[in-house]
Short mmCIF file of C-alpha atoms and ligand atoms in Angstrom, two decimals:
data_model
loop_
_atom_site.label_atom_id
_atom_site.label_comp_id
_atom_site.label_asym_id
_atom_site.label_seq_id
_atom_site.Cartn_x
_atom_site.Cartn_y
_atom_site.Cartn_z
CA MET A 1 -14.34 -1.03 22.22
CA HIS A 2 -11.65 -0.56 20.13
CA LYS A 3 -10.08 2.98 20.60
CA PRO A 4 -10.00 5.64 17.98
CA ILE A 5 -8.18 5.59 14.93
CA LEU A 6 -7.11 8.10 12.41
CA ILE A 7 -6.52 7.37 8.91
CA ILE A 8 -3.66 9.68 7.05
CA GLY A 9 -4.18 9.77 3.25
CA ALA A 10 -8.10 8.04 3.47
CA CYS A 11 -8.98 9.02 0.07
CA GLY A 12 -6.16 7.13 -2.10
CA GLN A 13 -6.74 3.69 -3.74
CA ILE A 14 -5.82 1.91 0.10
CA GLY A 15 -6.99 4.19 2.39
CA THR A 16 -10.81 4.13 1.09
CA GLU A 17 -10.92 0.50 1.49
CA LEU A 18 -8.78 0.45 4.56
CA THR A 19 -11.28 3.35 6.20
CA ILE A 20 -14.53 1.41 5.11
CA GLU A 21 -13.14 -2.25 6.51
CA LEU A 22 -12.10 -0.57 9.73
CA ARG A 23 -15.11 1.00 10.14
CA ASN A 24 -17.33 -1.96 9.54
CA LYS A 25 -15.11 -3.71 12.42
CA TYR A 26 -14.84 -1.06 14.94
CA GLY A 27 -17.65 1.41 14.24
CA ALA A 28 -17.77 4.22 12.05
CA ASP A 29 -17.35 6.86 14.77
CA ASN A 30 -14.21 5.12 15.85
CA VAL A 31 -12.54 5.56 12.64
CA ILE A 32 -11.34 9.19 11.65
CA ALA A 33 -10.57 9.55 7.71
CA SER A 34 -8.23 12.15 6.76
CA ASP A 35 -6.85 13.49 3.70
CA ILE A 36 -5.98 16.74 1.82
CA ARG A 37 -8.83 16.22 -0.17
CA GLU A 38 -12.30 14.70 -0.01
CA GLY A 39 -12.95 11.24 -1.30
CA ASN A 40 -15.35 9.44 -3.06
CA ASP A 41 -19.07 9.32 -1.76
CA SER A 42 -19.11 6.00 -0.35
CA LEU A 43 -16.02 6.91 1.93
CA MET A 44 -17.12 10.53 2.59
CA GLN A 45 -20.65 9.17 3.58
CA SER A 46 -19.25 6.22 5.84
CA GLY A 47 -18.19 8.39 8.61
CA PRO A 48 -16.10 11.31 10.41
CA PHE A 49 -13.97 12.96 7.91
CA GLU A 50 -10.93 15.74 8.43
CA LEU A 51 -8.92 17.83 6.15
CA LEU A 52 -5.36 17.29 7.21
CA ASP A 53 -1.97 17.92 5.48
CA ALA A 54 0.30 14.99 6.66
CA THR A 55 3.00 17.44 6.72
CA ASN A 56 1.75 19.52 9.00
CA TYR A 57 2.53 18.29 12.54
CA ALA A 58 0.66 20.71 14.80
CA ALA A 59 -2.80 19.91 12.69
CA ILE A 60 -2.17 16.36 12.88
CA GLU A 61 -1.38 16.32 16.97
CA ASP A 62 -4.66 18.58 16.96
CA VAL A 63 -6.69 15.91 15.55
CA VAL A 64 -5.31 13.50 17.73
CA MET A 65 -6.39 15.24 20.91
CA HIS A 66 -9.93 15.96 19.83
CA TYR A 67 -10.60 12.55 18.97
CA GLU A 68 -8.27 10.83 21.61
CA ILE A 69 -6.56 8.87 18.99
CA ASP A 70 -4.67 5.79 19.60
CA GLU A 71 -4.08 4.35 16.49
CA ILE A 72 -2.45 6.05 13.05
CA TYR A 73 -2.33 4.22 9.77
CA LEU A 74 -0.18 6.90 7.77
CA MET A 75 -1.40 6.35 3.71
CA ALA A 76 -0.55 9.43 2.33
CA ALA A 77 2.68 9.33 0.02
CA MET A 78 3.84 10.29 -3.52
CA LEU A 79 3.71 6.96 -5.45
CA SER A 80 6.56 5.59 -7.59
CA ALA A 81 6.21 6.73 -11.24
CA THR A 82 4.81 10.40 -9.88
CA ALA A 83 7.77 10.58 -7.69
CA GLU A 84 10.59 10.10 -10.52
CA LYS A 85 8.73 13.62 -11.97
CA PHE A 86 8.96 15.22 -8.51
CA PRO A 87 11.59 14.02 -6.57
CA MET A 88 12.12 16.48 -3.79
CA ARG A 89 8.43 16.84 -3.01
CA ALA A 90 8.39 13.17 -2.84
CA TRP A 91 11.15 13.04 -0.58
CA ASN A 92 9.50 15.71 1.40
CA LEU A 93 6.24 14.17 2.06
CA ASN A 94 7.12 10.78 2.00
CA MET A 95 9.79 11.21 4.79
CA ASN A 96 8.16 14.43 6.99
CA SER A 97 4.90 12.65 7.18
CA LEU A 98 6.61 9.57 8.72
CA PHE A 99 8.70 11.51 11.21
CA ASN A 100 5.46 13.32 12.20
CA ILE A 101 3.86 10.38 13.03
CA LEU A 102 6.82 8.25 14.55
CA ASN A 103 6.97 11.50 16.62
CA LEU A 104 3.67 11.39 18.05
CA ALA A 105 4.09 8.01 19.10
CA LYS A 106 7.49 8.59 20.59
CA ASP A 107 5.86 11.32 22.66
CA SER A 108 3.12 8.88 23.64
CA LYS A 109 0.48 10.78 21.88
CA ILE A 110 -0.61 7.76 19.88
CA ASN A 111 0.35 4.13 20.69
CA LYS A 112 0.19 2.15 17.65
CA VAL A 113 1.50 3.11 14.30
CA PHE A 114 1.09 1.50 10.49
CA TRP A 115 3.33 2.61 7.79
CA PRO A 116 3.34 0.66 4.82
CA SER A 117 6.71 0.20 2.78
CA SER A 118 6.37 -1.55 -0.78
CA ILE A 119 8.39 -3.78 -3.03
CA ALA A 120 10.11 -0.68 -4.16
CA VAL A 121 12.53 -0.91 -1.42
CA PHE A 122 14.51 -3.55 -3.38
CA GLY A 123 16.58 -2.89 -6.48
CA PRO A 124 18.61 -4.31 -9.30
CA ASN A 125 21.06 -5.98 -7.66
CA THR A 126 18.61 -7.62 -5.37
CA PRO A 127 17.93 -11.21 -6.33
CA LYS A 128 14.57 -11.31 -8.43
CA GLU A 129 12.76 -14.55 -8.03
CA GLY A 130 11.91 -15.39 -3.98
CA THR A 131 13.30 -12.17 -3.12
CA PRO A 132 14.01 -12.78 0.45
CA GLN A 133 13.04 -10.59 3.74
CA SER A 134 16.97 -9.53 4.31
CA THR A 135 18.94 -9.13 1.18
CA ILE A 136 20.70 -6.76 -1.10
CA MET A 137 18.48 -3.64 -0.86
CA GLU A 138 19.90 -0.68 -3.36
CA PRO A 139 16.75 1.14 -4.53
CA SER A 140 17.40 3.10 -7.83
CA THR A 141 14.07 5.17 -7.40
CA VAL A 142 12.85 8.19 -5.53
CA TYR A 143 10.13 6.35 -4.13
CA GLY A 144 12.30 3.41 -3.35
CA ILE A 145 14.99 5.31 -1.58
CA SER A 146 12.34 7.01 0.93
CA LYS A 147 10.49 3.60 1.74
CA GLN A 148 14.17 2.36 2.55
CA SER A 149 14.90 4.93 4.40
CA GLY A 150 11.48 4.77 5.91
CA GLU A 151 11.69 1.13 7.14
CA ARG A 152 15.17 1.95 8.75
CA TRP A 153 13.57 4.89 10.95
CA CYS A 154 10.74 2.69 11.87
CA GLU A 155 13.32 0.27 13.13
CA TYR A 156 15.23 2.90 14.96
CA TYR A 157 12.20 4.21 16.46
CA PHE A 158 11.03 0.59 17.64
CA LYS A 159 14.46 0.07 18.99
CA LYS A 160 15.24 3.10 20.90
CA TYR A 161 11.98 4.44 21.88
CA GLY A 162 9.65 1.45 22.03
CA VAL A 163 7.68 2.84 19.06
CA ASP A 164 4.90 0.30 18.32
CA VAL A 165 5.30 0.80 14.61
CA ARG A 166 4.04 -2.24 12.03
CA SER A 167 4.77 -2.14 8.26
CA VAL A 168 4.49 -4.61 5.30
CA ARG A 169 5.87 -4.01 1.66
CA TYR A 170 3.20 -4.19 -0.40
CA PRO A 171 3.36 -5.15 -4.07
CA GLY A 172 1.39 -3.98 -6.69
CA LEU A 173 -2.34 -3.87 -5.26
CA ILE A 174 -5.45 -4.35 -7.81
CA SER A 175 -8.76 -3.18 -6.71
CA TRP A 176 -12.11 -1.59 -8.61
CA LYS A 177 -13.53 0.85 -5.71
CA THR A 178 -11.00 3.96 -6.55
CA MET A 179 -8.52 4.37 -9.39
CA PRO A 180 -4.30 3.95 -8.23
CA GLY A 181 -2.54 6.87 -7.65
CA GLY A 182 0.35 7.00 -9.89
CA GLY A 183 2.73 3.87 -9.16
CA THR A 184 4.39 1.30 -11.83
CA THR A 185 1.86 -1.54 -10.76
CA ASP A 186 -1.48 1.00 -11.93
CA TYR A 187 -1.39 -1.06 -15.50
CA ALA A 188 -2.72 -4.12 -13.69
CA VAL A 189 -6.01 -1.88 -12.62
CA GLU A 190 -6.12 -0.10 -15.82
CA ILE A 191 -6.36 -3.40 -18.12
CA TYR A 192 -9.73 -4.22 -16.81
CA HIS A 193 -11.18 -0.92 -17.22
CA GLU A 194 -9.82 -0.81 -20.66
CA ALA A 195 -11.09 -4.35 -21.35
CA LEU A 196 -14.73 -3.68 -20.68
CA LYS A 197 -14.61 -0.07 -22.32
CA ASN A 198 -13.02 -0.63 -25.60
CA GLY A 199 -11.59 -4.49 -25.74
CA HIS A 200 -8.02 -3.55 -26.02
CA TYR A 201 -5.62 -2.40 -23.67
CA GLU A 202 -1.94 -1.03 -24.52
CA SER A 203 0.54 -1.80 -21.74
CA PHE A 204 2.91 0.59 -20.60
CA LEU A 205 5.26 -2.01 -19.17
CA SER A 206 6.45 -4.83 -21.68
CA LYS A 207 5.86 -8.80 -22.44
CA GLY A 208 7.28 -10.68 -19.59
CA THR A 209 7.58 -8.27 -17.09
CA LYS A 210 6.86 -10.34 -14.09
CA LEU A 211 5.97 -8.45 -10.68
CA PRO A 212 4.71 -9.35 -7.49
CA MET A 213 0.68 -8.63 -7.30
CA MET A 214 -2.29 -8.74 -4.76
CA TYR A 215 -5.76 -8.44 -4.66
CA MET A 216 -6.90 -5.44 -2.55
CA ASP A 217 -8.98 -7.80 -0.27
CA ASP A 218 -6.29 -9.58 0.58
CA ALA A 219 -3.85 -6.06 1.08
CA ILE A 220 -6.42 -4.98 3.89
CA ARG A 221 -6.63 -8.36 5.49
CA ALA A 222 -3.15 -8.46 5.80
CA THR A 223 -3.05 -4.78 7.29
CA ILE A 224 -5.81 -5.39 9.84
CA ASN A 225 -4.08 -8.87 11.11
CA LEU A 226 -0.78 -7.55 11.54
CA MET A 227 -2.09 -4.30 13.70
CA ASP A 228 -4.32 -6.80 15.71
CA SER A 229 -1.15 -9.33 16.17
CA PRO A 230 0.34 -9.39 19.60
CA ALA A 231 3.11 -6.94 19.91
CA GLU A 232 5.63 -9.91 20.73
CA GLN A 233 4.72 -11.92 17.45
CA ILE A 234 5.90 -8.66 15.57
CA LYS A 235 9.61 -9.63 15.17
CA VAL A 236 10.30 -7.52 12.02
CA ARG A 237 9.98 -4.08 12.57
CA SER A 238 11.44 -2.42 9.75
CA SER A 239 8.81 -4.28 7.37
CA TYR A 240 7.35 -7.65 6.21
CA ASN A 241 7.58 -8.90 2.63
CA LEU A 242 4.37 -9.87 1.89
CA GLY A 243 3.42 -11.78 -1.14
CA SER A 244 0.41 -13.22 -3.08
CA MET A 245 0.87 -13.98 -6.66
CA SER A 246 3.41 -12.82 -9.76
CA PHE A 247 2.41 -12.36 -13.39
CA ALA A 248 3.61 -10.29 -16.22
CA PRO A 249 0.93 -8.19 -18.59
CA GLU A 250 0.23 -11.23 -20.86
CA ASP A 251 -0.63 -13.56 -17.96
CA MET A 252 -3.55 -10.77 -17.23
CA ALA A 253 -4.41 -10.81 -21.27
CA ALA A 254 -5.04 -14.60 -20.67
CA SER A 255 -7.17 -14.15 -17.57
CA ILE A 256 -9.29 -11.72 -19.07
CA GLN A 257 -9.77 -13.50 -22.22
CA LYS A 258 -11.20 -16.63 -20.40
CA HIS A 259 -14.27 -13.85 -19.73
CA ILE A 260 -13.87 -11.61 -22.90
CA PRO A 261 -12.40 -13.54 -26.10
CA ASP A 262 -11.91 -10.86 -28.28
CA PHE A 263 -10.18 -8.86 -25.80
CA LYS A 264 -6.35 -7.41 -27.21
CA ILE A 265 -3.10 -6.37 -25.64
CA SER A 266 -0.75 -4.50 -27.19
CA TYR A 267 2.43 -2.87 -25.49
CA ALA A 268 4.32 0.36 -25.39
CA PRO A 269 6.48 0.54 -22.37
CA ASP A 270 7.75 4.23 -21.55
CA PHE A 271 9.69 5.43 -18.20
CA ARG A 272 8.09 2.93 -15.80
CA GLN A 273 9.58 0.01 -17.60
CA GLN A 274 12.85 0.84 -15.92
CA ILE A 275 11.42 1.03 -12.49
CA ALA A 276 9.56 -2.52 -12.85
CA ASP A 277 12.69 -3.74 -14.22
CA SER A 278 14.53 -2.58 -10.91
CA TRP A 279 12.01 -4.52 -9.41
CA PRO A 280 11.46 -8.20 -7.64
CA SER A 281 9.59 -10.70 -9.45
CA SER A 282 8.13 -12.91 -6.57
CA ILE A 283 8.56 -12.57 -2.70
CA ASP A 284 9.41 -14.88 -0.44
CA ASP A 285 6.99 -13.97 2.82
CA SER A 286 7.72 -16.82 5.21
CA GLN A 287 8.27 -14.64 8.19
CA ALA A 288 4.86 -13.00 7.92
CA ARG A 289 3.01 -16.06 7.33
CA GLU A 290 5.03 -17.79 10.51
CA GLN A 291 4.88 -15.07 12.50
CA TRP A 292 1.04 -13.45 12.40
CA GLY A 293 -0.25 -16.32 10.46
CA TRP A 294 -0.41 -14.29 6.78
CA GLU A 295 -2.27 -16.45 3.90
CA PRO A 296 -3.59 -14.57 0.56
CA ARG A 297 -6.93 -15.83 -0.59
CA PHE A 298 -6.82 -14.49 -4.41
CA ASN A 299 -4.98 -15.72 -7.28
CA LEU A 300 -5.05 -14.27 -10.78
CA ASP A 301 -8.15 -15.85 -11.97
CA GLN A 302 -10.17 -15.02 -8.82
CA THR A 303 -8.95 -11.39 -9.09
CA THR A 304 -10.17 -11.20 -12.51
CA GLU A 305 -13.30 -12.84 -12.06
CA GLU A 306 -13.95 -9.96 -9.15
CA MET A 307 -12.60 -7.09 -11.18
CA LEU A 308 -14.95 -7.83 -14.25
CA LYS A 309 -18.02 -8.27 -12.35
CA ASN A 310 -17.77 -5.30 -10.25
CA LEU A 311 -16.75 -2.82 -12.74
CA GLY A 312 -18.64 -4.38 -15.06
CA ASN A 313 -21.91 -3.27 -12.96
N1 LIG B 1 -1.00 1.13 -4.17
C1 LIG B 1 0.11 0.47 -4.56
O1 LIG B 1 0.13 -0.42 -5.17
C2 LIG B 1 0.96 0.28 -3.41
C3 LIG B 1 1.81 -0.45 -3.19
C4 LIG B 1 3.07 -0.72 -2.26
C5 LIG B 1 3.14 0.56 -1.60
N2 LIG B 1 1.94 1.41 -1.62
C6 LIG B 1 1.75 2.64 -0.02
O2 LIG B 1 0.52 2.42 0.42
C7 LIG B 1 0.57 3.85 0.50
C8 LIG B 1 -1.05 4.24 0.46
O3 LIG B 1 -0.80 3.93 -1.16
P1 LIG B 1 -1.89 3.92 -2.39
O4 LIG B 1 -2.08 3.34 -3.19
O5 LIG B 1 -3.13 4.37 -1.55
O6 LIG B 1 -1.80 5.76 -2.95
P2 LIG B 1 -2.48 6.89 -3.42
O7 LIG B 1 -1.98 7.80 -3.88
O8 LIG B 1 -3.77 6.29 -4.12
O9 LIG B 1 -3.33 7.80 -1.96
C9 LIG B 1 -2.80 8.64 -1.26
C10 LIG B 1 -3.66 9.38 -0.29
O10 LIG B 1 -2.71 10.43 0.04
C11 LIG B 1 -2.92 11.69 -0.12
N3 LIG B 1 -2.29 12.74 0.11
C12 LIG B 1 -1.25 13.08 -0.48
N4 LIG B 1 -0.37 14.42 -0.09
C13 LIG B 1 -1.05 14.31 1.34
C14 LIG B 1 -0.65 15.12 2.48
N5 LIG B 1 0.21 16.07 2.38
N6 LIG B 1 -1.40 15.14 3.10
C15 LIG B 1 -2.62 13.95 3.64
N7 LIG B 1 -2.56 13.47 2.69
C16 LIG B 1 -2.05 13.48 1.36
C17 LIG B 1 -3.92 11.87 -1.38
O11 LIG B 1 -4.68 12.74 -1.77
C18 LIG B 1 -4.27 10.60 -1.83
O12 LIG B 1 -5.57 10.39 -1.64
C19 LIG B 1 1.63 4.82 0.27
O13 LIG B 1 2.47 4.93 1.28
C20 LIG B 1 2.35 4.05 -0.83
O14 LIG B 1 3.73 4.27 -1.02
C21 LIG B 1 0.66 1.43 -2.21
#
């Protein structure tokens, strides 16, 4: 039987689906969901839930002791677009929550940690196409700075204290169960909702803004595969590049038009354009593929089919 798992930030876009998948795999009572707010019905009804603040070390420690938690997935964070509005709050949340979990592992109160990084760790001076695992990283957003610092601390805790911490740099994630939480790639979810509701979408990123993206099922599978892999296979202890597909808003529009021929897209770029312009267009994820067998399954048209089918119901 798998030892108990705690998800912190379980009610968000990724946490909701991750919690449900882990519960299917390891049993509902073995996976404790937590967040500072309650989640949607499917999450709340699927197993145990605790209200928990990721910045409160003592409260997390209590939950860890109570449920004899072995692994933590830390999904609580302030995302890229929101973080630009509240820089210090973002820094405090993103860093303090990570230190809390790394310190619990350092003190042997838990054995394994998953913490997500992002393509936001890269910056305007990073090679844009086929961005390598190790390259120039000069992030220009608060969010990117916090993720890059987080990566350095993860590697430090692994090397210095032997903490078994694992991480991927998620690209923009596309999903239908939960709305995205204030990121620069949120357009790639909103577009499907608007296509079905109004037949039109006004994109806050301009035509030609090509970004790395991934369907949520692939992201969840990558996360669980990484956590299930033997420790000696995990050579990268900062965070793995993780790729799937890359496209611009007009490519999404064309994919949607195959199902909704009258669908129209227009463009009104806002402050998020500058963030997107500083990020890579495509990712070299060969180390994840070689070291723990990563392989994406969903391309853009398959994603569109899944999104329209599930949102249209
Ligand atoms: N969604 C993406 O496209 C994407 C891409 C790259 C990286 N990531 C990373 O993945 C992780 C999860 O992202 P997401 O998209 O699910 O985010 P989200 O905003 O949808 O969810 C975050 C959750 O954390 C909770 N939270 C906020 N403050 C908290 C606190 N103090 N204590 C406990 N919970 C708190 C929120 O209530 C929310 O439910 C984040 O680290 C994010 O940076 C996401």
